[in-house]
Coordinates of C-alpha atoms in Angstrom, one line a residue:
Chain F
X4 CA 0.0 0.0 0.0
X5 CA 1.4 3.4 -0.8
X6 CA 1.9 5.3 1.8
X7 CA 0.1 8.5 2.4
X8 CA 2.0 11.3 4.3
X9 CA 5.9 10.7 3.2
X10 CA 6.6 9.7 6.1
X11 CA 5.6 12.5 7.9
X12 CA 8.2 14.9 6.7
X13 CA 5.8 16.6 4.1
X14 CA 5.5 18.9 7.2
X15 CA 9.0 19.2 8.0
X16 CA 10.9 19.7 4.6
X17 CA 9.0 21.1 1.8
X18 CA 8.1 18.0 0.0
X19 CA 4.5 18.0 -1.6
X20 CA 1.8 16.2 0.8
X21 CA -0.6 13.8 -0.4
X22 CA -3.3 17.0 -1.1
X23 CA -1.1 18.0 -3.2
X24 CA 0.5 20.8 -0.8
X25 CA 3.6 22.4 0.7
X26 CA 2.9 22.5 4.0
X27 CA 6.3 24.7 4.9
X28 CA 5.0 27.1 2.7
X29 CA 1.8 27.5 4.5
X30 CA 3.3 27.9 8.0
X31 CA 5.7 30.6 6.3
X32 CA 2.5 32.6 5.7
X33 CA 1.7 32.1 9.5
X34 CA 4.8 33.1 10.7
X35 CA 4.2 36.6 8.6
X36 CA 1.1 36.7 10.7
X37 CA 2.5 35.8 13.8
X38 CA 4.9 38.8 13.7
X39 CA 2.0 40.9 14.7
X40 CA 2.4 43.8 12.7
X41 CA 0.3 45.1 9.2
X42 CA 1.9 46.7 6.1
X43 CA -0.1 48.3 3.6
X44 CA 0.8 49.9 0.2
X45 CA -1.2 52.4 -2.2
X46 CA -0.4 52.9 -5.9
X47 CA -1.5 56.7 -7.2
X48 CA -1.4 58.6 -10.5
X49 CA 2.3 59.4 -9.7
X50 CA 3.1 58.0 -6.6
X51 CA 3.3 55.1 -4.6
X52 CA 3.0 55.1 -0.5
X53 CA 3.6 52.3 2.4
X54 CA 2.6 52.1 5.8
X55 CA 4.0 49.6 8.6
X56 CA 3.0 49.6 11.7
X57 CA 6.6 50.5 14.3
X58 CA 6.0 48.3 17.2
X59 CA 8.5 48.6 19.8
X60 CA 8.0 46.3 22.3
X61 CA 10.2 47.3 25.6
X62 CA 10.8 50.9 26.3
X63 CA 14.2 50.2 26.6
X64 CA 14.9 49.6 23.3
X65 CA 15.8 52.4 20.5
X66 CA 13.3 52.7 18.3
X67 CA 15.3 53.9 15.6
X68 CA 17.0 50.7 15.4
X69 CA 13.3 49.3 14.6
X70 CA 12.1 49.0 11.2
X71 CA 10.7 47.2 8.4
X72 CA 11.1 50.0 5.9
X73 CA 14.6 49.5 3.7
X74 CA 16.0 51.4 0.8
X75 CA 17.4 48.8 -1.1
X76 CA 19.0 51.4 -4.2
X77 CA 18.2 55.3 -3.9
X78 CA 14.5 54.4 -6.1
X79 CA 13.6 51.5 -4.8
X80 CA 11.9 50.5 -1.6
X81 CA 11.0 47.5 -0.1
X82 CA 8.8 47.1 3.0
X83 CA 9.6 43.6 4.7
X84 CA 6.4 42.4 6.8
X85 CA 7.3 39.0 8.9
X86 CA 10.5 37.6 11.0
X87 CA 12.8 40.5 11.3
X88 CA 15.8 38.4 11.1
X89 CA 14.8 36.8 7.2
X90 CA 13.9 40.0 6.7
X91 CA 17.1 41.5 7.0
X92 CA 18.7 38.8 4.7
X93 CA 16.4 39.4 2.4
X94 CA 17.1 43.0 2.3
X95 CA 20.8 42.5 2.1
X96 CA 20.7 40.1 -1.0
X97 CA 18.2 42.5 -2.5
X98 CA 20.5 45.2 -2.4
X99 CA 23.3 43.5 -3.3
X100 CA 21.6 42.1 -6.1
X101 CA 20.2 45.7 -7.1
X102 CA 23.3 46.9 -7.1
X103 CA 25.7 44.4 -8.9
X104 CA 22.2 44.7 -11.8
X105 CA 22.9 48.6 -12.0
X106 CA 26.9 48.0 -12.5
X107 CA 26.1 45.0 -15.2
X108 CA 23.8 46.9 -17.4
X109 CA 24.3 50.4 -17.0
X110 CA 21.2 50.9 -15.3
X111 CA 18.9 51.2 -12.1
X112 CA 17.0 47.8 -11.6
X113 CA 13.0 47.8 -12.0
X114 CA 10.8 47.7 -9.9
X115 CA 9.2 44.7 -11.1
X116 CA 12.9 43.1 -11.9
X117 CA 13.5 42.9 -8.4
X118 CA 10.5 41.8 -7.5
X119 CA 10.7 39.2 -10.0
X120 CA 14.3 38.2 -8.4
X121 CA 12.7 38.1 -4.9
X122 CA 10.0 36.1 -6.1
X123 CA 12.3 33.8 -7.9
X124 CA 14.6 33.3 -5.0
X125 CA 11.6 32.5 -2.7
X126 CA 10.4 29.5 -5.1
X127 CA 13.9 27.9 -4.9
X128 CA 13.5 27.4 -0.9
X129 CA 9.8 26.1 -1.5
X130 CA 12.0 23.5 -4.2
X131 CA 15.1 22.8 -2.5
X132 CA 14.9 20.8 0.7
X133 CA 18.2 22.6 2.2
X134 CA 17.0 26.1 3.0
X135 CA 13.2 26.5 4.1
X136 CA 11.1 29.4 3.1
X137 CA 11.4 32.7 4.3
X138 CA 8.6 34.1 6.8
X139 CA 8.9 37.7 5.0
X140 CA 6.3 39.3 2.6
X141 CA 8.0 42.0 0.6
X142 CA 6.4 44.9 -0.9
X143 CA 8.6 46.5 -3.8
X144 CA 7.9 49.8 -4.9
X145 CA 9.8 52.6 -7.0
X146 CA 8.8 54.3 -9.9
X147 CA 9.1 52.7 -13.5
X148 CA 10.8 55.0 -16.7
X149 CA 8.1 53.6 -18.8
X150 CA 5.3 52.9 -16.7
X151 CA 4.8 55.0 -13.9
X152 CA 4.3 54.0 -10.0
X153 CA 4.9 50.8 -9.2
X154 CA 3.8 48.3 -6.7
X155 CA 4.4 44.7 -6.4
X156 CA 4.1 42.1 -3.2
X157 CA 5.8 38.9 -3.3
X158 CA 5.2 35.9 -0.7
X159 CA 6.9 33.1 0.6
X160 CA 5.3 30.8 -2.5
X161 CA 7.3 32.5 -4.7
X162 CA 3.8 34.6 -6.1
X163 CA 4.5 38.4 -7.2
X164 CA 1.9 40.6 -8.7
X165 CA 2.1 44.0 -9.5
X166 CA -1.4 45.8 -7.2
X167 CA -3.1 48.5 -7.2
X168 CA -3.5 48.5 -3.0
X169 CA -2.3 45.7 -1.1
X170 CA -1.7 44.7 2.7
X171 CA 0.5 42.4 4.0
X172 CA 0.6 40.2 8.0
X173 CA -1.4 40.3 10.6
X174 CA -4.7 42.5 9.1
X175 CA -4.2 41.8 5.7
X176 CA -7.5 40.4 5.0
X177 CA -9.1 43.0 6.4
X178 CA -7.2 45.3 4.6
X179 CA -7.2 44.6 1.4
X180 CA -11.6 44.5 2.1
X181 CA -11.5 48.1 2.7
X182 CA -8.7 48.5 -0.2
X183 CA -11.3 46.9 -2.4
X184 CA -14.2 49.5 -1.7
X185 CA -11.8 52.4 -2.1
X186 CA -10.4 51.3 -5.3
X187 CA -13.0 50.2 -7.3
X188 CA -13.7 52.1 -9.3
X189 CA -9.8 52.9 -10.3
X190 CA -9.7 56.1 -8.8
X191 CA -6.3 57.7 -9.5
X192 CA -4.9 59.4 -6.6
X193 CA -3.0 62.5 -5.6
X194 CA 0.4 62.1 -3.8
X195 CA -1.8 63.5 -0.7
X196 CA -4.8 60.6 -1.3
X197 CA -2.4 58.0 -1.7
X198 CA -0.5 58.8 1.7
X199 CA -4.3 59.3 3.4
X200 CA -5.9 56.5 2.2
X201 CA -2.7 54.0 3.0
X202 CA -2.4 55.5 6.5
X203 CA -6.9 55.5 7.4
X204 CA -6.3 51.8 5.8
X205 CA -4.4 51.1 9.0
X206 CA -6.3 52.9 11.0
X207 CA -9.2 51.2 10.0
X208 CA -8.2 47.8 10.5
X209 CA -6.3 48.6 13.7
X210 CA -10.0 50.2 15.1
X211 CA -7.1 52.7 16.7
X212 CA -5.9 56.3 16.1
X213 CA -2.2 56.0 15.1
X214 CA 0.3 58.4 16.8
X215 CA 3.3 59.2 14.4
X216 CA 5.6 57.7 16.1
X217 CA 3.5 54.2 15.9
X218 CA 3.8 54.1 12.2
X219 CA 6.5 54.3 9.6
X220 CA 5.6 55.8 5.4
X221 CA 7.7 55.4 2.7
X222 CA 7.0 57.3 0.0
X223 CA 8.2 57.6 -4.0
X224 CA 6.7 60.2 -6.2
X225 CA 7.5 60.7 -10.1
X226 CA 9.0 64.0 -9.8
X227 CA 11.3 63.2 -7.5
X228 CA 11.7 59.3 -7.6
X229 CA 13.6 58.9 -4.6
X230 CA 12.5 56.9 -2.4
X231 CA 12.6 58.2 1.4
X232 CA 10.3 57.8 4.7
X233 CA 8.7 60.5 6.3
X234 CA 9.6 62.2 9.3
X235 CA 7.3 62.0 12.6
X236 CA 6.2 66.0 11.4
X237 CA 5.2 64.9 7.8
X238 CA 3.3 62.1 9.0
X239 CA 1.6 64.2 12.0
X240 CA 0.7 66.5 8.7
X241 CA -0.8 64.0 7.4
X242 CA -3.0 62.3 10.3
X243 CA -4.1 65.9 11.0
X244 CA -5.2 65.8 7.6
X245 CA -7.1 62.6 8.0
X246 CA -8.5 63.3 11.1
X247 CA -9.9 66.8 9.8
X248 CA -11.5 65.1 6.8
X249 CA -13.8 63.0 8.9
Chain B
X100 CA 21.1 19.8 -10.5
X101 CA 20.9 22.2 -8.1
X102 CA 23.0 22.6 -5.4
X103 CA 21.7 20.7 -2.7
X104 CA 23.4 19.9 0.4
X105 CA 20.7 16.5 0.3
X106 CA 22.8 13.8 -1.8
X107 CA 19.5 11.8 -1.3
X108 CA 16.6 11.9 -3.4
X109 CA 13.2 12.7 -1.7
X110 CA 11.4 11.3 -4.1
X111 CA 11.2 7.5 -3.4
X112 CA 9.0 4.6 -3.9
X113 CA 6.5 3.2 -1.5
X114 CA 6.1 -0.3 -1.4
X115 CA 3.7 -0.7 -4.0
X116 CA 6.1 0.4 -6.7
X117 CA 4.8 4.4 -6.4
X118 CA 6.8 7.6 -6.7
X119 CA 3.9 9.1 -4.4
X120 CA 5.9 12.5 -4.5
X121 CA 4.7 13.0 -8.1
X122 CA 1.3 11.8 -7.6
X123 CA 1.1 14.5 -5.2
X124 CA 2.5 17.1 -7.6
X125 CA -0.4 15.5 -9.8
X126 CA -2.6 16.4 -7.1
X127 CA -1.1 20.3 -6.7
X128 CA -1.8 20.1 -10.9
X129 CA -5.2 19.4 -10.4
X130 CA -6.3 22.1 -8.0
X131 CA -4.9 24.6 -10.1
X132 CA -6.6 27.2 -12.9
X133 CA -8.2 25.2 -15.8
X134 CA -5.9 25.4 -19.1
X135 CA -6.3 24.2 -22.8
X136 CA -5.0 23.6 -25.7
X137 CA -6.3 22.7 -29.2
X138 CA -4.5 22.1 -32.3
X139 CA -5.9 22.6 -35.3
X140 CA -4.9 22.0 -39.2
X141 CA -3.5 25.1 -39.9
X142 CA -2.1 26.3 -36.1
X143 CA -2.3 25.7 -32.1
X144 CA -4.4 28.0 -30.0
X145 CA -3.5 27.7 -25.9
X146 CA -5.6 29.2 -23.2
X147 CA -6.3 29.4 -19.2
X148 CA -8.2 30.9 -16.5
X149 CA -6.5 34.1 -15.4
X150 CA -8.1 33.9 -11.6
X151 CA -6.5 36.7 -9.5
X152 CA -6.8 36.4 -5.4
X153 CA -8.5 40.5 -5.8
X154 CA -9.5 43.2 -7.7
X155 CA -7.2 45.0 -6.2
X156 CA -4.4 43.1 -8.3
X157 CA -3.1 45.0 -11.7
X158 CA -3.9 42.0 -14.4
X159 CA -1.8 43.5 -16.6
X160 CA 1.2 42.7 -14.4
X161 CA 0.3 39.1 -15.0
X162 CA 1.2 37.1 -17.7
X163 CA 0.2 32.9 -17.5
X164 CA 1.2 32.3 -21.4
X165 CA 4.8 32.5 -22.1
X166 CA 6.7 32.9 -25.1
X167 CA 9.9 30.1 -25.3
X168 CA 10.7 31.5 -28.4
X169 CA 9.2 32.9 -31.6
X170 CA 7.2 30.4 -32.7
X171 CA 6.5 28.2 -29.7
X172 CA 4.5 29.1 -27.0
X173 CA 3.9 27.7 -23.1
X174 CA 1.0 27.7 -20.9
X175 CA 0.7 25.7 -17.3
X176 CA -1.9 24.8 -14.4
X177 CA -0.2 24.1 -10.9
X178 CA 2.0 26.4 -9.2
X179 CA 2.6 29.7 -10.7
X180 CA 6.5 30.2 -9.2
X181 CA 7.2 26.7 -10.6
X182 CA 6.2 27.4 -13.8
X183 CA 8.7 30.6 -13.8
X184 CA 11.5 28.1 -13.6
X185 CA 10.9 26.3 -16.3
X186 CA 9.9 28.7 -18.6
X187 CA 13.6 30.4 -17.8
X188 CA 15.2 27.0 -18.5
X189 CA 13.5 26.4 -21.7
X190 CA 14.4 29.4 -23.3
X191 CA 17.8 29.0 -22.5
X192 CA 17.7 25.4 -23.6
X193 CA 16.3 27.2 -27.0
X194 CA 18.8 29.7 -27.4
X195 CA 22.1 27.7 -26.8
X196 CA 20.6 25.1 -29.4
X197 CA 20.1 28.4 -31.8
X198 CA 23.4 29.2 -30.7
X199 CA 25.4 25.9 -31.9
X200 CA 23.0 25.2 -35.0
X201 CA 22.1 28.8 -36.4
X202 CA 18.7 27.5 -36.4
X203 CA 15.3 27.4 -34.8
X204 CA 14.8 25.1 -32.1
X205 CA 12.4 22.1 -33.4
X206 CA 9.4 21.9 -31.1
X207 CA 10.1 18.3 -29.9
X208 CA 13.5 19.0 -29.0
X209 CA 12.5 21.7 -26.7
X210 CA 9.4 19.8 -25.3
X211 CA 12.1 16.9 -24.7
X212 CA 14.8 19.1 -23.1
X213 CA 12.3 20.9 -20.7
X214 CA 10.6 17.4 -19.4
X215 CA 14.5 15.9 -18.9
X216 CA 14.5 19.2 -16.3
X217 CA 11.2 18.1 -14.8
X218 CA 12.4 14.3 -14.7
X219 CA 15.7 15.4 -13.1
X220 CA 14.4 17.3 -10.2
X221 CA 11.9 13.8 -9.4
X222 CA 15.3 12.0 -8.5
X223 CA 18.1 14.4 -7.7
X224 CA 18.6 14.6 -4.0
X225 CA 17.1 17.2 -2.1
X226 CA 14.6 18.5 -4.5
X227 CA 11.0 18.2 -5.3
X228 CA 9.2 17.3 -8.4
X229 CA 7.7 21.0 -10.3
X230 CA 3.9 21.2 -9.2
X231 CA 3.3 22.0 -12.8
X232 CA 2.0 20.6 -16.3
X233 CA 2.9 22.6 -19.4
X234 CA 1.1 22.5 -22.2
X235 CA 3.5 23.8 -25.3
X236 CA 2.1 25.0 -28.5
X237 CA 5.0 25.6 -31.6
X238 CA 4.6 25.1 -35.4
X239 CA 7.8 24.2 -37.3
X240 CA 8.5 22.7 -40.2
X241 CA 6.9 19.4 -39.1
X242 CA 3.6 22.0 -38.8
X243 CA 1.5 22.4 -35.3
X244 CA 2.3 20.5 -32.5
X245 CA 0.8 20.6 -29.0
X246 CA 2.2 18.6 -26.0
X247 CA 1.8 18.3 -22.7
X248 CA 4.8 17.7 -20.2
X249 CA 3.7 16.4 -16.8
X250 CA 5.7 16.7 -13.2
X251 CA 7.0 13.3 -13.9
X252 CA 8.4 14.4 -16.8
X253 CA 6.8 12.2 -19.2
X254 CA 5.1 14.2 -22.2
X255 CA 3.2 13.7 -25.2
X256 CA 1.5 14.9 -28.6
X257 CA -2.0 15.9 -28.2
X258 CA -4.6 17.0 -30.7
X259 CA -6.5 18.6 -28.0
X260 CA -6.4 18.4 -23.9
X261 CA -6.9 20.1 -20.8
X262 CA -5.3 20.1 -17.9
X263 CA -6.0 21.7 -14.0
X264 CA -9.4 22.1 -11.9
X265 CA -12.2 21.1 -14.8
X266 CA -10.3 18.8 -16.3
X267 CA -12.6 15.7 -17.0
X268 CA -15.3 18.0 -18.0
X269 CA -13.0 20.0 -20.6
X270 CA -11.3 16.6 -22.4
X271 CA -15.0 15.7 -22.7
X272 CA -16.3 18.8 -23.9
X273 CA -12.9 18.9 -26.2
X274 CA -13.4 15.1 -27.5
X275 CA -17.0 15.9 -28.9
X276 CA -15.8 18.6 -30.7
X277 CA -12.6 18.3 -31.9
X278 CA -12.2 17.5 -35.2
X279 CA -8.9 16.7 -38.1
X280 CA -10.3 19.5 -40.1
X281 CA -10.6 22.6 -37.8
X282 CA -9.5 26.1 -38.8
X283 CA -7.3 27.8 -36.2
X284 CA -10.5 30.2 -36.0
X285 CA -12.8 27.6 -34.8
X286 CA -10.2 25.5 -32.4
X287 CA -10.0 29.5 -30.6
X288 CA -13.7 29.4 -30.7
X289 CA -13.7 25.9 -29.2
X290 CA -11.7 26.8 -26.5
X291 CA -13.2 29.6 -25.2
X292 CA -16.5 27.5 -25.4
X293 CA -14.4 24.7 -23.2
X294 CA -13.0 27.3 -20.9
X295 CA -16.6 28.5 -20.2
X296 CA -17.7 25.6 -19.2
X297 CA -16.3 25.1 -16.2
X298 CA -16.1 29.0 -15.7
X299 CA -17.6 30.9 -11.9
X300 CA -18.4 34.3 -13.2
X301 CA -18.5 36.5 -16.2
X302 CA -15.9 35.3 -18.5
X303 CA -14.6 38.1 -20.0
X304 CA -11.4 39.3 -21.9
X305 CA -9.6 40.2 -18.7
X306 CA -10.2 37.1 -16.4
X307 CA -8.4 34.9 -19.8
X308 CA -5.5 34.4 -21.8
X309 CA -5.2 33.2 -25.4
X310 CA -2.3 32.4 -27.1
X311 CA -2.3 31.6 -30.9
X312 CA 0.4 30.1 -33.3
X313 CA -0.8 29.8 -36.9
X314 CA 1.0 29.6 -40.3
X315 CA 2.8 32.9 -40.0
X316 CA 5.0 31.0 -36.9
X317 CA 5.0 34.1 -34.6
X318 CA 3.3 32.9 -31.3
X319 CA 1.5 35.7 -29.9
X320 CA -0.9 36.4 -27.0
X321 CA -4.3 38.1 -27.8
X322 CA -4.8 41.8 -26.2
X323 CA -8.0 41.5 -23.8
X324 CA -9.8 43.2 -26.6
X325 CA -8.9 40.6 -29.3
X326 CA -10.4 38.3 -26.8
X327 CA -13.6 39.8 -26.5
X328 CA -14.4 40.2 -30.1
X329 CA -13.8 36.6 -29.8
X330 CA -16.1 36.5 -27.4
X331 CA -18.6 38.6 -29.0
X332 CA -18.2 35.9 -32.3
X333 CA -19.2 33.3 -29.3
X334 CA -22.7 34.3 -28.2

């Protein structure tokens, strides 16, 4: 008789299970979730905007030293939602990737390239019984020569897709329901209704006023494609804003 | 293949003579997006599903059919990353043969090179079989071919099949209407009628993907609007 479950490793190595799934792929997902924190990211007419919830668990600790917001090349961003330690390898071979790209060919790496090569990289640790996946959801973002704003999220599967809104960990369900509503219509936002609709996203699904210093936004706008994170006073701007508008 | 610090393979068989690790894969196959293809006298028309997990996801960022070179074409059901690989591997398998014999890449060559990839990673050590099936549409000189590569790596010619979630319904749906004769207008006709079948929703020139090879050998994937004057043609 064949047996069913590979001999129970199917959950241990990712080897396919008898349903015909990768069960170390699956708990990667949950160990995004189980980091506690929500990322969400907004595409506009020229702009692109993420939000990441800072939560710094022991008042002893810096909070500068906490983020999940990266630069990986002066354009490009990435926001890293999950473990904070894959996350930071992540980043590094991102960067290091982006950057041995833009000596090769003479120019800066896409947006969607380097999502592509994050995606890529993922599927070879859901293939290759060595290294497991990582427990990091990374949203790309930069703005494109030919295309515009650009957003793309790619998971532990080795999925990438470019979005129009998306959310990433602990909320993410909920926040890509009240995504949907506001972006149904294919509204094209300002630089200003990008950063407010990202940031009430997280409010929303929170069911908590943010305090500046709770969140961290990372911004890239086509004038100026560089990518940067606001300071405490830009985002207090911008919660003002928020809160004045309802 | 791949540099794996397993030097045993995971794929084994059970008592009974199974390699249960690719009747899984099977399994990850068949709980994938319904895909097609049909070939008809004078071409090969390829198509799937395009489901996307929201609306809040650009379609246009997403691609399912894949061009392995100018006139051969690739569509799969199973798992999306998977699929990424292979394509990447098959066109490089295409262009080092262009490279030695200053000439196109016959369709079973490539078909034959891309399911030795798929058969290697089912007994290498420390690898898994791909959770894919291809279907690959080319016309060369031999004319229109269409086969189908499974995770096993075993593949073969097909006039018309199917392949992922509706898959018993489309090969019966296909076998009624299949036919030697068809024009490469009907067989896209035919598939759309097939992917309707087993469709949830309004099937419409975003939620598809066509791809067409026909006597000019340029594969090519239909624009969303091509597709719904197809569709129009259809009601």
């Amino acid at each position: 008789m064949s047996r069913g479950s590979g001999g129970g490793y199917d959950r241990h190595i990712t080897i396919f299970s008898p349903e015909g799934r990768l069960f170390q792929v699956e708990y990667a997902f949950k160990a995004v979730k189980a980091a506690g924190v929500t990322s969400i990211g907004v595409r506009g007419k020229d702009s692109v905007c993420v939000v990441t919830q800072k939560k710094v668990p022991d008042k002893l600790l810096d909070p500068s030293s906490i983020t999940h917001l990266f630069a990986v090349t002066k354009y490009l961003g990435l926001v890293a939602t999950g473990t904070t330690a894959d996350a930071r390898t992540l980043v590094q071979q991102a960067r290091n990737e982006a950057a041995e790209f833009r000596h090769k060919y003479g120019y800066e790496m896409p947006a969607d390239t380097l999502a592509r090569w994050i995606a890529d990289k993922s599927q070879v640790y859901t293939q290759h019984a060595y290294m497991r996946p990582l427990g990091v959801v990374a949203m790309v973002l930069g703005i494109d020569d030919e295309v515009g704003p650009q957003l793309f999220k790619c998971d532990p599967a080795g999925h990438f897709f470019g979005h129009k809104a998306t959310s990433a960990g602990l909320k993410e369900q909920e926040a890509i329901n009240f995504l949907e509503k506001k972006m149904k219509n294919d509204p094209a936002f300002t630089y200003e209704e990008t950063v407010q609709t990202a940031i009430s996203a997280l409010q929303s699904v929170l069911q908590e006023d943010l305090k500046a210093t709770e969140i961290e936004v990372g911004v890239v706008v086509k004038g100026n494609p560089i990518f940067r994170a606001l300071s405490t006073d830009e985002i207090d701007e911008h919660l003002t804003a928020i809160s004045e508008r309802d | 293949m791949g540099d794996s610090q397993y030097s045993f393979s995971l794929t084994t068989f059970s008592p009974s003579g199974k390699l249960v690790q690719i009747e899984h894969a099977l399994t990850a196959v068949g709980s994938g997006q319904t895909s097609l293809g049909i070939k008809a006298a004078n071409g090969v028309v390829i198509a799937t599903e395009k489901k996307l997990p929201s609306i809040l996801v650009d379609e246009a960022s997403v691609q399912k059919i894949q061009i392995l070179t100018p006139n051969i074409g690739v569509v799969y059901s199973g798992m999306g990353p998977d699929s990424r690989v292979l394509v990447r591997k098959s066109r490089k398998q295409a262009e080092q043969y262009h490279r030695l014999y200053k000439e196109a890449i016959p369709v079973t060559q490539l078909v034959r090179e891309t399911a030795a990839v798929m058969q290697e990673f089912t007994q290498s050590g420390g690898v898994r079989p791909f959770g894919v099936s291809l279907l690959v549409a080319g016309f060369d000189d031999k004319g229109p071919q269409l086969y189908q590569v499974d995770p096993s790596g075993s593949y073969f010619s097909w006039k018309a099949s199917a392949m992922g979630k509706n898959v018993s319904n489309a090969k019966t749906f296909l076998e009624k209407r299949y036919t030697d004769d068809m024009e490469l207008d009907d067989a896209v006709h035919t598939a759309i009628l097939t992917l309707k079948e087993g469709f949830e929703g309004q099937i419409s020139g975003k939620n598809i993907e066509i791809g067409i090879i026909g006597a000019d050998k340029q594969f090519r994937v239909l624009t969303p609007a091509e597709i719904e004057d197809y569709l129009q043609e259809v009601e």
